[in-house]
XYZ file of C-alpha atoms in Angstrom:
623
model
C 0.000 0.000 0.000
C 2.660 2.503 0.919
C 5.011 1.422 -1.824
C 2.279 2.179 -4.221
C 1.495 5.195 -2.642
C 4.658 6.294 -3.173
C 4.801 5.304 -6.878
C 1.293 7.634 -7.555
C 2.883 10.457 -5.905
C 6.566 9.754 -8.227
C 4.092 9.367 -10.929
C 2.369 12.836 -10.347
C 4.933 16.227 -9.853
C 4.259 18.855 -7.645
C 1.520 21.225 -8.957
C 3.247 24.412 -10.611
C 1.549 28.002 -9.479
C 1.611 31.672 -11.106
C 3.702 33.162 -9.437
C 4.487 37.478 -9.969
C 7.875 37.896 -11.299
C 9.309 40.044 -8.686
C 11.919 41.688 -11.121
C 9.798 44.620 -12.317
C 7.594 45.285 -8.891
C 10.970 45.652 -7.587
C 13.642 47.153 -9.704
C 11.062 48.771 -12.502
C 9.104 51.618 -10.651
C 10.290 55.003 -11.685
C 8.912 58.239 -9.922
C 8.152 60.042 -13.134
C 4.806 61.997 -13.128
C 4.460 61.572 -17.014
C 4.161 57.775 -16.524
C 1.624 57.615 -14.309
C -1.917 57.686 -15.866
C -5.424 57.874 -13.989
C -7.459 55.862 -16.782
C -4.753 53.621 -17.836
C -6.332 51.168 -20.651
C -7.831 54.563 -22.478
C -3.925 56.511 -22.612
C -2.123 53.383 -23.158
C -4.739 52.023 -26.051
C -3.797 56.084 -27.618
C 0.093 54.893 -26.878
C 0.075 51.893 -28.684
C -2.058 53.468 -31.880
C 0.465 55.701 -31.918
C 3.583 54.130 -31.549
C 2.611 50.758 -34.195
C 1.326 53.850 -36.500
C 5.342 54.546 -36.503
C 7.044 51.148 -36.201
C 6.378 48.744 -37.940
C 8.858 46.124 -36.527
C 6.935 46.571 -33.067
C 9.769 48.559 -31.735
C 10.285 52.180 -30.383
C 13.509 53.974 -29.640
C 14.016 56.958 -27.056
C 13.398 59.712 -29.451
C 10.079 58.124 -30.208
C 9.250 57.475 -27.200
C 9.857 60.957 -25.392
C 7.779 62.549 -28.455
C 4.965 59.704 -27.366
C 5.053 60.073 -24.251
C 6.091 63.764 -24.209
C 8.925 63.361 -21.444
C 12.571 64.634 -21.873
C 14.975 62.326 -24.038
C 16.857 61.662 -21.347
C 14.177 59.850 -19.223
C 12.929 58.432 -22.277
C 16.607 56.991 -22.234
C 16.294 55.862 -18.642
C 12.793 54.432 -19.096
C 14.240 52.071 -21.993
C 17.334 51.091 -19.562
C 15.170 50.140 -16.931
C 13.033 47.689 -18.970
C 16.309 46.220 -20.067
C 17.330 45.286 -16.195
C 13.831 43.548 -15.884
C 12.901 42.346 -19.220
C 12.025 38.844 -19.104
C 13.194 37.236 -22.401
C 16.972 36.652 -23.270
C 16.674 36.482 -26.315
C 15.205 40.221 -26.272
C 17.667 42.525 -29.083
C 17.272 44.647 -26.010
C 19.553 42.383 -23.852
C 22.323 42.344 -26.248
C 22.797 45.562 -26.824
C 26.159 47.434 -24.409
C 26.354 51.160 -25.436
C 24.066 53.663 -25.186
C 24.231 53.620 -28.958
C 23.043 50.360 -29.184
C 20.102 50.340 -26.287
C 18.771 52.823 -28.773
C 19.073 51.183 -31.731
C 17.407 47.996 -30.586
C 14.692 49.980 -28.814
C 12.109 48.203 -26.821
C 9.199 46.030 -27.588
C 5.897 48.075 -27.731
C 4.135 45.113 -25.527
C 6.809 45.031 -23.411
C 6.904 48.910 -22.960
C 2.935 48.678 -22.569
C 3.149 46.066 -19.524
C 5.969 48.449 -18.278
C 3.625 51.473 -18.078
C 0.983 49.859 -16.862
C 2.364 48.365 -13.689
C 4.216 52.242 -12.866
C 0.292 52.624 -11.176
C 1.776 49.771 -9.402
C 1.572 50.851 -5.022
C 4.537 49.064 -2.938
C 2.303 47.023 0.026
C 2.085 48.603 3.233
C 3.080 47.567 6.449
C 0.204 45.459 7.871
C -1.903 47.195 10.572
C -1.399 50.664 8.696
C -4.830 52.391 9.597
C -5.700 53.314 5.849
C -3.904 50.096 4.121
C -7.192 49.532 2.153
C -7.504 53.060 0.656
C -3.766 52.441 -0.561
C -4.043 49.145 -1.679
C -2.620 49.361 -4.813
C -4.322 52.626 -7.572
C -2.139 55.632 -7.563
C -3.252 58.180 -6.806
C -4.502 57.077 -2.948
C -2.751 59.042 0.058
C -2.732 58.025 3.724
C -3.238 60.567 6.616
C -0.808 59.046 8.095
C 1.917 59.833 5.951
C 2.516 62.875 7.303
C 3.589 61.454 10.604
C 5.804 59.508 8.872
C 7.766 61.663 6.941
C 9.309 63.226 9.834
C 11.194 60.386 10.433
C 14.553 59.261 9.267
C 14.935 56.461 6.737
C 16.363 53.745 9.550
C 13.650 55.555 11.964
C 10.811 54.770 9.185
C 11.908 51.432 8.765
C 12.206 50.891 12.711
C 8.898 52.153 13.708
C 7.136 49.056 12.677
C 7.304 46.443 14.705
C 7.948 42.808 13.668
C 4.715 41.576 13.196
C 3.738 45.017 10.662
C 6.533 44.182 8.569
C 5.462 42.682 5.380
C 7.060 39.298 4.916
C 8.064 38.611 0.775
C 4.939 35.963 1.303
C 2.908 39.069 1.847
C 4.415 41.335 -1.121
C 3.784 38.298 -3.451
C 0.463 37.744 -2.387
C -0.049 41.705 -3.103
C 1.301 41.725 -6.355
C -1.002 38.674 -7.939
C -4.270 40.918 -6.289
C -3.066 44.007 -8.218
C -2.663 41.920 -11.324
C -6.163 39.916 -10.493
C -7.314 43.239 -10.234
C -5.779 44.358 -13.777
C -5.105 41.783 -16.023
C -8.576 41.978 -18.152
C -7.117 45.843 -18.705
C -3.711 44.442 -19.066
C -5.142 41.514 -21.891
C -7.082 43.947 -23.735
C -3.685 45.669 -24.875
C -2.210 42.871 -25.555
C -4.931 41.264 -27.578
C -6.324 42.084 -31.414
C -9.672 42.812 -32.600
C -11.294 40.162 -34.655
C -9.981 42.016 -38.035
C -6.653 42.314 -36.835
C -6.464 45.979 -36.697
C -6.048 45.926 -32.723
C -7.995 47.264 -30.034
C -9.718 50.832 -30.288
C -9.283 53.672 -28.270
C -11.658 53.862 -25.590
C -12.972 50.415 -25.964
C -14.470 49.242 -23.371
C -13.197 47.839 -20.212
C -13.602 44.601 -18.509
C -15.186 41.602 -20.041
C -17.480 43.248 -22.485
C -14.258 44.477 -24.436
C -12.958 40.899 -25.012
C -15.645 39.246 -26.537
C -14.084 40.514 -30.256
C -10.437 40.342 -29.499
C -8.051 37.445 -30.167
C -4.788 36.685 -28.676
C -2.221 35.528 -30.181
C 0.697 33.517 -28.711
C 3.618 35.823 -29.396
C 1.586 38.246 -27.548
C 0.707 35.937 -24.801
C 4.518 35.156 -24.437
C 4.950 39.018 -23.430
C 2.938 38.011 -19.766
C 6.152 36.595 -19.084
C 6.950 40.455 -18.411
C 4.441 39.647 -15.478
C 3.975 36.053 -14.465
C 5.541 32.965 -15.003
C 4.811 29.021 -13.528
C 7.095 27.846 -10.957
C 6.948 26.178 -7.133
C 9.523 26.899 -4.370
C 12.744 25.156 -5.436
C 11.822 24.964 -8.704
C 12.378 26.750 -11.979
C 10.586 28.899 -14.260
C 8.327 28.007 -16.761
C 7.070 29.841 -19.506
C 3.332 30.972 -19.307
C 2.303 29.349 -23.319
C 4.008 25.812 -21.939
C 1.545 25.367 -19.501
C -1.472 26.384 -20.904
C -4.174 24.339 -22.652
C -4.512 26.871 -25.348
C -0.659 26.602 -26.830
C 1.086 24.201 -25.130
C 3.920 22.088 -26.988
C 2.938 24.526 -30.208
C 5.333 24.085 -33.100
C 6.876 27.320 -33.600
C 6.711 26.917 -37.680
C 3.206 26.115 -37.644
C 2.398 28.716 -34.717
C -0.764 27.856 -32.905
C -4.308 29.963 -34.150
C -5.280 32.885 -31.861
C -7.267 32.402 -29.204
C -10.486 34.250 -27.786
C -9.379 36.879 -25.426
C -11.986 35.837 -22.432
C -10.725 32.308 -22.636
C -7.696 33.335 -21.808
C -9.049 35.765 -18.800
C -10.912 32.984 -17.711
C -7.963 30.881 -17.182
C -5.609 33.756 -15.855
C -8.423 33.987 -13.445
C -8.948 30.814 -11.746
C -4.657 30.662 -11.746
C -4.160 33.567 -9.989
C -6.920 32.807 -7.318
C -5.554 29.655 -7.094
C -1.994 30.743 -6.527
C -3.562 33.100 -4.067
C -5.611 30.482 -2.272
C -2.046 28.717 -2.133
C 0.241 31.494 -0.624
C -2.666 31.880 1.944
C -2.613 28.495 3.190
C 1.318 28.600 3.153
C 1.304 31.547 5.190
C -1.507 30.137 7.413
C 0.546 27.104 8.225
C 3.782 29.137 8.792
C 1.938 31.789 11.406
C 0.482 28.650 13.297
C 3.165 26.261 13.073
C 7.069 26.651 13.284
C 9.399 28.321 11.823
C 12.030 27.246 9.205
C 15.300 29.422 9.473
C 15.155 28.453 5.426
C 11.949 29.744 4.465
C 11.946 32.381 2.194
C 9.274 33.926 3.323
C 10.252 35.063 6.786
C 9.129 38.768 7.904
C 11.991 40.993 6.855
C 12.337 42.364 10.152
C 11.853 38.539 12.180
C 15.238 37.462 10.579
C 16.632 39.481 13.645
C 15.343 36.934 15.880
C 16.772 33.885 13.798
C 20.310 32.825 13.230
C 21.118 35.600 10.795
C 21.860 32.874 8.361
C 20.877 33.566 4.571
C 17.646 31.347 3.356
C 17.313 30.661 -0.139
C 15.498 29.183 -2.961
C 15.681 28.952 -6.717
C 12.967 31.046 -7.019
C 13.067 33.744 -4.194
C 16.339 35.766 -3.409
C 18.722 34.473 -0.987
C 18.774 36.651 2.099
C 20.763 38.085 4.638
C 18.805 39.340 7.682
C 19.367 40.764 10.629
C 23.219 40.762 10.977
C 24.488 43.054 13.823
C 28.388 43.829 15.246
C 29.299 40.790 13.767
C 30.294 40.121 10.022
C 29.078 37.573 7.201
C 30.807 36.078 4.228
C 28.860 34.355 1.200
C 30.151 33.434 -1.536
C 28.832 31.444 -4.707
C 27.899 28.264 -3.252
C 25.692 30.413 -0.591
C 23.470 31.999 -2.989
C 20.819 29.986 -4.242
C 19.188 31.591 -7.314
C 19.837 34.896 -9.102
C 19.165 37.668 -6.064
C 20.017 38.604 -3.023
C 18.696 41.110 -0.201
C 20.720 42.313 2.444
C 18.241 42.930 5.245
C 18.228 45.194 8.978
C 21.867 44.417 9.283
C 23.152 47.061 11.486
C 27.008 47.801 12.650
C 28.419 45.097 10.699
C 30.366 44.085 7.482
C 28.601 41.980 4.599
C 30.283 40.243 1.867
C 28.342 38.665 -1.148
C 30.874 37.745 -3.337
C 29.299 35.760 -6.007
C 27.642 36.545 -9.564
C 23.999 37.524 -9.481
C 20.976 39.046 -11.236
C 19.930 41.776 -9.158
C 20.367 42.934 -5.455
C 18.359 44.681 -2.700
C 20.072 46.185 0.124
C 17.377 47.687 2.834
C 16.996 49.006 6.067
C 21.176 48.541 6.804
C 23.370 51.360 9.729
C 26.423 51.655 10.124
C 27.498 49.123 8.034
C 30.154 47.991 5.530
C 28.597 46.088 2.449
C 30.768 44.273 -0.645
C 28.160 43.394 -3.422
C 30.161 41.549 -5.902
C 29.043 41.071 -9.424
C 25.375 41.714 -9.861
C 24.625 41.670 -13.765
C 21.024 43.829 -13.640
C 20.028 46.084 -10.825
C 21.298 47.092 -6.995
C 18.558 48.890 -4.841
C 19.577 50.520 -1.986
C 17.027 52.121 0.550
C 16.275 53.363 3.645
C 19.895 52.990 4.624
C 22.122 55.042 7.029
C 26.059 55.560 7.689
C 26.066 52.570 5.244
C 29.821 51.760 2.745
C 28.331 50.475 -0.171
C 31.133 48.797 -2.438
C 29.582 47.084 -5.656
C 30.183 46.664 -9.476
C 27.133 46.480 -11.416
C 24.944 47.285 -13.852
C 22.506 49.878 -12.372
C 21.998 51.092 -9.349
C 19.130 52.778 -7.543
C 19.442 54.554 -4.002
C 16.515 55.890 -2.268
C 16.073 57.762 1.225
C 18.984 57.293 2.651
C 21.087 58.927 4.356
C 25.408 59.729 5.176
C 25.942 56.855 2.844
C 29.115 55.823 0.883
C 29.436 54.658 -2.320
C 31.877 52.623 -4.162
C 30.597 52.025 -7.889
C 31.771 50.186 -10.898
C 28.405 50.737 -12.599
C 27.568 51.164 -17.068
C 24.506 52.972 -16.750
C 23.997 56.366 -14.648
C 22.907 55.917 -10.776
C 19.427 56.681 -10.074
C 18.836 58.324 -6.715
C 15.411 59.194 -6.017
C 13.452 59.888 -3.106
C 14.576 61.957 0.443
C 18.281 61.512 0.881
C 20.987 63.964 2.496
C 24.550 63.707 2.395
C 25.235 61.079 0.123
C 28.885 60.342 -1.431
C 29.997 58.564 -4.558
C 33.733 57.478 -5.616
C 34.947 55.083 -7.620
C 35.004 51.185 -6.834
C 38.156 50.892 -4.597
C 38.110 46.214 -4.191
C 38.504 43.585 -5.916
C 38.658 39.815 -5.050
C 40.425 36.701 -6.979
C 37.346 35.594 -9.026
C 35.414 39.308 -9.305
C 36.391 39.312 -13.112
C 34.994 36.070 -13.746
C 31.929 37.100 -12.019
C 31.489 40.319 -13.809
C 32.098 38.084 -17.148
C 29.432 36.174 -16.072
C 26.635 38.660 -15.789
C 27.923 41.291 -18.587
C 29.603 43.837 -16.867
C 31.909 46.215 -18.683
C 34.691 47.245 -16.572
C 35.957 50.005 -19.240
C 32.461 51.940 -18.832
C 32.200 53.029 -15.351
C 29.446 56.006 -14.734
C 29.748 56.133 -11.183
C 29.576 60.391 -11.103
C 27.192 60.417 -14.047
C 24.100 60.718 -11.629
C 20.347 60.629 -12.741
C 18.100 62.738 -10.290
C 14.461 62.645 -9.798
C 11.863 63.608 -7.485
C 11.667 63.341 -3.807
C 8.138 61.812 -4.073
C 7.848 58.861 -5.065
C 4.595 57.717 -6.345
C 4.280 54.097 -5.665
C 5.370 53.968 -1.783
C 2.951 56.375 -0.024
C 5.882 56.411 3.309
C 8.164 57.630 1.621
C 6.550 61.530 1.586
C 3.613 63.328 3.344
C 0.306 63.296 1.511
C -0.741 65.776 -0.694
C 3.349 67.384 -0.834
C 4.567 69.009 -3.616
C 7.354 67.415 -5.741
C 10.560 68.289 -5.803
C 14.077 67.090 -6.887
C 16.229 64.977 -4.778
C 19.347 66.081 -3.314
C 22.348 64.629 -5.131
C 25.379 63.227 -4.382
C 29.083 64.722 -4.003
C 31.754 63.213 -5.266
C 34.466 61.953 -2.540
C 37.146 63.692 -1.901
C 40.571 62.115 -3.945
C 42.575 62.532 -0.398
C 40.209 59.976 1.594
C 39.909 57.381 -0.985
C 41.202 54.214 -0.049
C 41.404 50.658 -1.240
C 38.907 48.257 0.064
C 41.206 44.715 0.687
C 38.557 41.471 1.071
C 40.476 38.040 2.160
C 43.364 36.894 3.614
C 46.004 39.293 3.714
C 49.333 37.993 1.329
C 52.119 39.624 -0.523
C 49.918 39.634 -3.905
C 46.549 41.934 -1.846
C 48.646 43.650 0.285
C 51.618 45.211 -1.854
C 50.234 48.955 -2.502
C 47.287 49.033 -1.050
C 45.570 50.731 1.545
C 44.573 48.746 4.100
C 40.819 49.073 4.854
C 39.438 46.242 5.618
C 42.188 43.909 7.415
C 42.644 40.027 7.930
C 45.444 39.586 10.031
C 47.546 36.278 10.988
C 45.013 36.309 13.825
C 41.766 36.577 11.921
C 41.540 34.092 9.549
C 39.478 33.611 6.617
C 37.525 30.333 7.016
C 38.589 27.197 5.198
C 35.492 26.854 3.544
C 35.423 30.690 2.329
C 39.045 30.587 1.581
C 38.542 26.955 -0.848
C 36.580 29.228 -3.571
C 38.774 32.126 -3.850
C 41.090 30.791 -6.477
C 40.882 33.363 -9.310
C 42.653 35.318 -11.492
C 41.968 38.996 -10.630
C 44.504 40.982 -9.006
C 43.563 44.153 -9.039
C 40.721 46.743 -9.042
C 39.532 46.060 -12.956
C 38.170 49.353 -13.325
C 40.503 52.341 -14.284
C 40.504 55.102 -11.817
C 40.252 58.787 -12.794
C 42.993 60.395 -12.815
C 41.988 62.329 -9.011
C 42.301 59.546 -7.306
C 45.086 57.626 -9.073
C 47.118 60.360 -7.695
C 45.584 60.197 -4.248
C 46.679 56.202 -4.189
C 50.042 56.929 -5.246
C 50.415 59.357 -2.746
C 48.987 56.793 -0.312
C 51.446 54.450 -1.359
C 54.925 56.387 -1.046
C 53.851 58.056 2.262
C 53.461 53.808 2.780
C 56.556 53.098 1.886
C 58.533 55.890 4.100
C 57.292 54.514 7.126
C 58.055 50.790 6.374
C 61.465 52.068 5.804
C 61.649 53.931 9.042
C 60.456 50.742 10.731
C 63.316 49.048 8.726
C 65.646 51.399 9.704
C 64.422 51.788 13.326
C 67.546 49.600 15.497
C 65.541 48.094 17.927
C 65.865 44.760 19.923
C 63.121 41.989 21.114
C 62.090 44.229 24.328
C 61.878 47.027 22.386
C 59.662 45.370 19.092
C 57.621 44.230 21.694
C 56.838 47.375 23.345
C 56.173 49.218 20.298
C 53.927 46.690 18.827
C 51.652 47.000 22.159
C 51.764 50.883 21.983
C 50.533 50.058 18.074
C 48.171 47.792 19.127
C 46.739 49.511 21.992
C 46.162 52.717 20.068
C 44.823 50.788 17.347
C 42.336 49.628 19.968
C 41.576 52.558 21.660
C 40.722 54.318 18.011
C 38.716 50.852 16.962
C 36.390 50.706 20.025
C 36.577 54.283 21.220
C 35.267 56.123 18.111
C 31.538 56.362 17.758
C 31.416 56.408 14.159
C 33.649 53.360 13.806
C 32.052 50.267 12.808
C 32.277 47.414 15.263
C 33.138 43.816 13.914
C 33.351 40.495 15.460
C 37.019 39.613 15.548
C 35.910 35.391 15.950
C 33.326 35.750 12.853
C 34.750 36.125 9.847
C 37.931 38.054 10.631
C 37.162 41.220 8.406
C 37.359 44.579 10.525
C 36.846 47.911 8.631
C 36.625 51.242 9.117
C 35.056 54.675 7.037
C 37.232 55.788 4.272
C 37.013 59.311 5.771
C 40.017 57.751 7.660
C 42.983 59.792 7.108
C 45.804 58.714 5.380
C 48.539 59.144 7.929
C 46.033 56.942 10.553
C 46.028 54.528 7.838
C 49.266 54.331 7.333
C 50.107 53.802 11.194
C 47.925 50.864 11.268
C 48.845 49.471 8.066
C 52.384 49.817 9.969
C 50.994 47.821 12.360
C 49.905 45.054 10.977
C 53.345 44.880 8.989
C 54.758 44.863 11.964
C 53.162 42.063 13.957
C 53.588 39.989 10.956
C 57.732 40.481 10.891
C 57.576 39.626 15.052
C-alpha cells in the first residue's frame, strides 16, 4: 500500500503556481509623473495606436518614445534602460545591446513597454496594521493621513517604527502583487490582444469583459505576460506561461498555434491567480500557526533578527541576509541559491556577497560595511544610514537614505530618487580573486564606469505612499558629491598575502590572527589581481600618494635599530592605540574579531592613521 502510494505520488509532480515575477515590482518603478496615468487602458490604447502607427517592426527607440510620451529624451533613455534590467526574455535585441548607442538602436518592444507602463500605477504594500492600508491598496493616486507622521522620520527611523509583526514578509508582497494583477489583467489583456480584423484594439474600448468578446490573442503576444507572471513552485524553476497552458502548449513554432479568444484566456488567468492566491494563503496560514524554518523564504523581513542571521534561499526567491548586527558575514557562490540577493536590517556590521547575481536589494542597513560583488542587472539601496556600499554592477538605484558611501563600478547612470541627504559617490576601490569572472558572467563592462554620471528625480515617489507626506509638492532629490581624492582608499577582502597587500591601503584587514575560514578561503582561487576598473585620474594620484607616504614609514620601521624588548613594546603601543581608536570612536564600525575576521573602518580615515595601522599590521607579521 505505501510502496504504491509512493509510486502515484513519483508518478504525479508537484503542482506548478503563477507566481508574480518580482523583477519589475521591484527594480522597474520610476517616480516620473508623465508615466503615471489615472485611466490607464484609455492613454495606453492612444500609446500603442500611436507608436505601431510609426514602427512597424513593433519597436520604439528613445526619441520616439519621449515625443509619445512627451517626457525629456533623457528619461525616455532611462525608461528604456530600466526595462532592459527587468525584461524577461533573453533572447530580447534589447539584452544584447552594451552602449548607449546600441540600447537605442534595438529599442524596446511596444508590448513590453505597454506592460511596463501599466504596472508604474503599481503601489509598494504597506506595512500590515497601517490604519488606511485599504484606501492604498494598490491605484495611484490614494494618500494616507498618516503619511505625514511619517515623513518626519529618518529612513532607519521609518523602517524601525514598525514592529515585527507590521513588517510585510516577501509571502505578503507576493500575495499583493497577484491581487493588483487579479485586479488588472482583463485591462492588461485587452492591450495585448487584437480585434477580430486584426487591426487591434480601439481607443476607448471598453473595459472589462465586455471588451474581449471581439479580441483574439495571439501567442507571441501571450509570451509578453512573461513580463508579469511565469509558472514555478519553491525550489523549482521557471516556466514559460504558453508551456503550460491548454490553449498553446507544446505549439510548433513553424506552424504557430491559431489565436485564441481573449476571455478564454481571462478565464484561465483567473482561476490561476486565485488559485496561486488560495495557495500562498494556506502557506502563510501554516507558517503563522506552526514553526518556523530558518530556510523559508518567506520570513518577515524584520523577524530574521530573531533567527540565526543565516541567509535562506530558494531557486525562485532571493537568498537573504537578515538581521546581521556587530558581527560580520561572508557568502560566496555556493551560498546563494538563485539569481538575487537582499541584504536585510543588518546594522554595525560588514557583509560580503561575493558571487555573480541578477539583481540585489540592500534595505533598512546602519552603520554598516557592504561588498556586493558582481550583480549583472540592478542594486537597490534604501532606507539605509552611515552605510559603505562597495559594488560593481549594472545599475543602481538609491533611495532615502542617508550619510551613505558609495563605491561604484556601474555602465549605466545611478538613479537616486526619493529623500536623501549627504550622500557620497567614488569610484570602486576592491577587488577579489574571481570578481572578473563574475562580472564576465553577468555582462559587466569594466571600461564603462558612470559612477559620477548621476540621474536625479523627485523626492516623491509615487508608488510607496511612506516615503513623503500626503498631498506634498514634488521636488528634486538632493544629489550626491563626489568623494574627496585625499580619503579614498582601497577596500582589501580576504586573507592578507604579498599579492593583496603590496600597494594598497589597508581598509578592511585580515590579520595572521583573523583568519578567513577554510570553507570561504577553498573558492577564492581566481585570477583577478587588481581593481579592474581604471581610476580617474583624481584619485590615481591620491593612491600613489597613499602608497609612497606607505613606503617611508616601512622604511623607518626598517631602519628603526631596535631589539626583542623594544619590538615588543612598540607593537603593544601600536596595538593599543589601534584599539583605543577601533572601540573608542563612535562612528567606527564594530566587527566580530571570531566571525569572519574582516574589521573595517570609514574611508574618511585619514591617510597618515592609515598608514600607522597598516604599519601595524606589517609589523606584527615580521615579530
Amino acid at each position: 500500500m505505501d510502496s504504491d502510494a509512493a509510486g502515484q505520488q513519483h508518478s504525479h509532480p508537484p503542482k506548478l503556481y503563477l507566481h508574480p515575477r518580482r523583477e519589475p515590482f521591484e527594480h522597474g518603478l520610476l517616480p516620473i509623473p508623465q508615466l503615471i496615468f489615472t485611466d490607464c487602458l484609455q492613454s495606453l490604447s492612444l500609446i500603442k495606436s500611436n507608436i505601431l502607427s510609426s514602427t512597424p517592426n513593433h519597436r520604439v527607440n528613445s526619441e520616439t518614445l519621449a515625443r509619445v510620451l512627451q517626457i525629456p529624451p533623457d528619461h525616455s533613455r532611462l525608461l528604456i534602460e530600466t526595462i532592459s534590467v527587468v525584461l524577461h526574455d533573453d533572447s530580447d535585441p534589447l539584452l544584447k545591446a552594451t552602449t548607449p548607442q546600441e540600447i537605442d538602436e534595438a529599442g524596446v518592444n511596444v508590448f513590453d513597454l505597454l506592460l511596463f507602463l501599466y504596472l508604474q500605477n503599481y503601489k509598494r504594500l504597506l506595512p500590515k496594521g497601517h490604519k488606511d492600508s485599504a484606501a492604498v491598496a494598490d491605484v495611484w493616486p490614494s494618500t494616507s493621513a498618516f503619511d505625514g507622521f511619517l515623513s518626519v522620520l529618518s529612513p532607519l527611523q521609518l523602517v524601525r517604527s514598525n514592529s515585527r509583526r507590521f513588517v510585510p514578509s516577501q509571502g505578503d508582497e507576493e500575495a499583493h502583487q497577484l491581487s493588483y494583477l487579479h485586479k488588472h489583467i482583463g485591462n492588461i489583456l485587452c492591450l495585448l490582444a487584437d480585434s477580430v480584423d486584426g487591426k487591434g484594439n480601439k481607443e476607448g474600448e471598453a473595459e472589462g469583459e465586455e471588451g474581449y468578446e471581439s479580441m483574439m490573442l495571439s501567442v507571441d503576444k501571450f509570451e509578453h505576460l512573461g513580463f508579469l507572471l511565469y509558472f514555478g513552485d519553491k525550489g523549482s524553476q521557471r516556466f514559460p506561461l504558453s508551456q503550460n497552458t491548454p490553449f498553446f502548449a507544446n505549439s510548433d513554432p513553424n506552424m504557430p498555434a491559431s489565436p485564441v479568444p481573449a476571455p478564454h484566456v481571462l478565464d484561465w488567468l483567473l482561476e490561476n491567480i486565485s488559485s496561486a492566491q488560495e495557495y500562498i494563503s494556506e502557506r502563510m496560514s501554516t507558517k503563522e500557526n506552526g514553526p518556523s524554518s530558518s530556510s523559508d523564504q518567506d520570513v518577515a523581513m524584520a523577524d530574521a533578527a530573531a533567527s540565526s542571521a543565516k541567509p535562506s534561499s530558494s531557486v525562485r526567491g532571493p537568498s537573504l541576509v537578515e538581521g546581521v548586527s556587530k558581527s560580520s558575514c561572508v557568502k560566496q557562490t555556493s551560498d546563494i541559491k538563485g539569481t538575487s540577493v537582499k541584504v536585510v536590517n543588518c546594522h554595525e556590521s560588514v557583509i560580503y556577497i561575493l558571487a555573480p547575481v541578477k539583481y540585489a536589494t540592500v534595505y533598512g542597513c546602519s552603520d554598516a560595511t557592504i561588498v556586493l560583488g558582481a550583480v549583472g542587472k540592478a542594486v537597490r539601496v534604501e532606507h539605509c544610514e552611515r552605510v559603505h556600499l562597495i559594488s560593481t554592477t549594472k545599475r543602481i538605484c538609491i533611495a532615502n537614505c542617508r550619510e551613505c558611501v558609495f563605491f561604484l563600478g556601474v555602465n549605466q547612470k545611478p538613479l537616486i530618487i526619493g529623500d536623501n541627504h549627504k550622500l557620497q559617490v567614488a569610484p570602486y576601490n576592491t577587488f577579489y580573486p574571481q570578481l572578473e569572472e563574475h562580472m564576465n558572467q553577468v555582462g559587466i563592462d569594466p571600461n564603462v564606469n558612470n559612477w559620477d554620471k548621476l540621474m536625479i528625480l523627485g523626492v516623491i515617489d509615487p508608488h510607496d505612499s511612506l516615503s513623503h507626506p500626503a498631498g506634498g509638492s514634488d521636488t528634486q532629490s538632493e544629489s550626491a558629491t563626489c568623494l574627496d581624492p585625499d580619503h579614498y582608499t582601497t577596500f582589501v577582502v580576504g586573507a592578507l598575502s604579498d599579492r593583496t597587500f603590496k600597494g594598497n591601503i589597508i581598509y578592511g584587514f585580515c590579520t595572521a590572527s583573523m583568519k578567513i575560514p577554510s570553507s570561504v578561503a577553498s573558492e577564492q582561487a581566481g585570477s583577478t589581481n587588481d581593481n579592474p576598473f581604471p581610476l580617474p585620474d583624481p584619485y590615481l594620484a591620491s593612491q600613489q600618494k597613499n602608497h609612497n607616504s606607505l613606503e617611508e614609514v616601512k622604511q623607518l620601521l626598517r631602519d628603526t635599530k631596535l631589539d626583542n624588548t623594544q619590538k615588543r613594546e612598540l607593537s603593544g603601543a601600536l596595538h593599543s592605540c589601534f584599539k583605543e581608536w577601533l572601540f573608542g570612536d563612535s562612528s567606527s564600525v564594530f566587527v566580530d574579531l571570531e566571525a569572519d575576521g574582516a574589521l573595517t573602518r570609514p574611508s574618511s580615515l585619514t591617510n597618515h592613521v592609515v598608514g600607522l595601522l597598516e604599519a601595524t599590521v606589517k609589523l606584527q607579521i615580521l615579530l
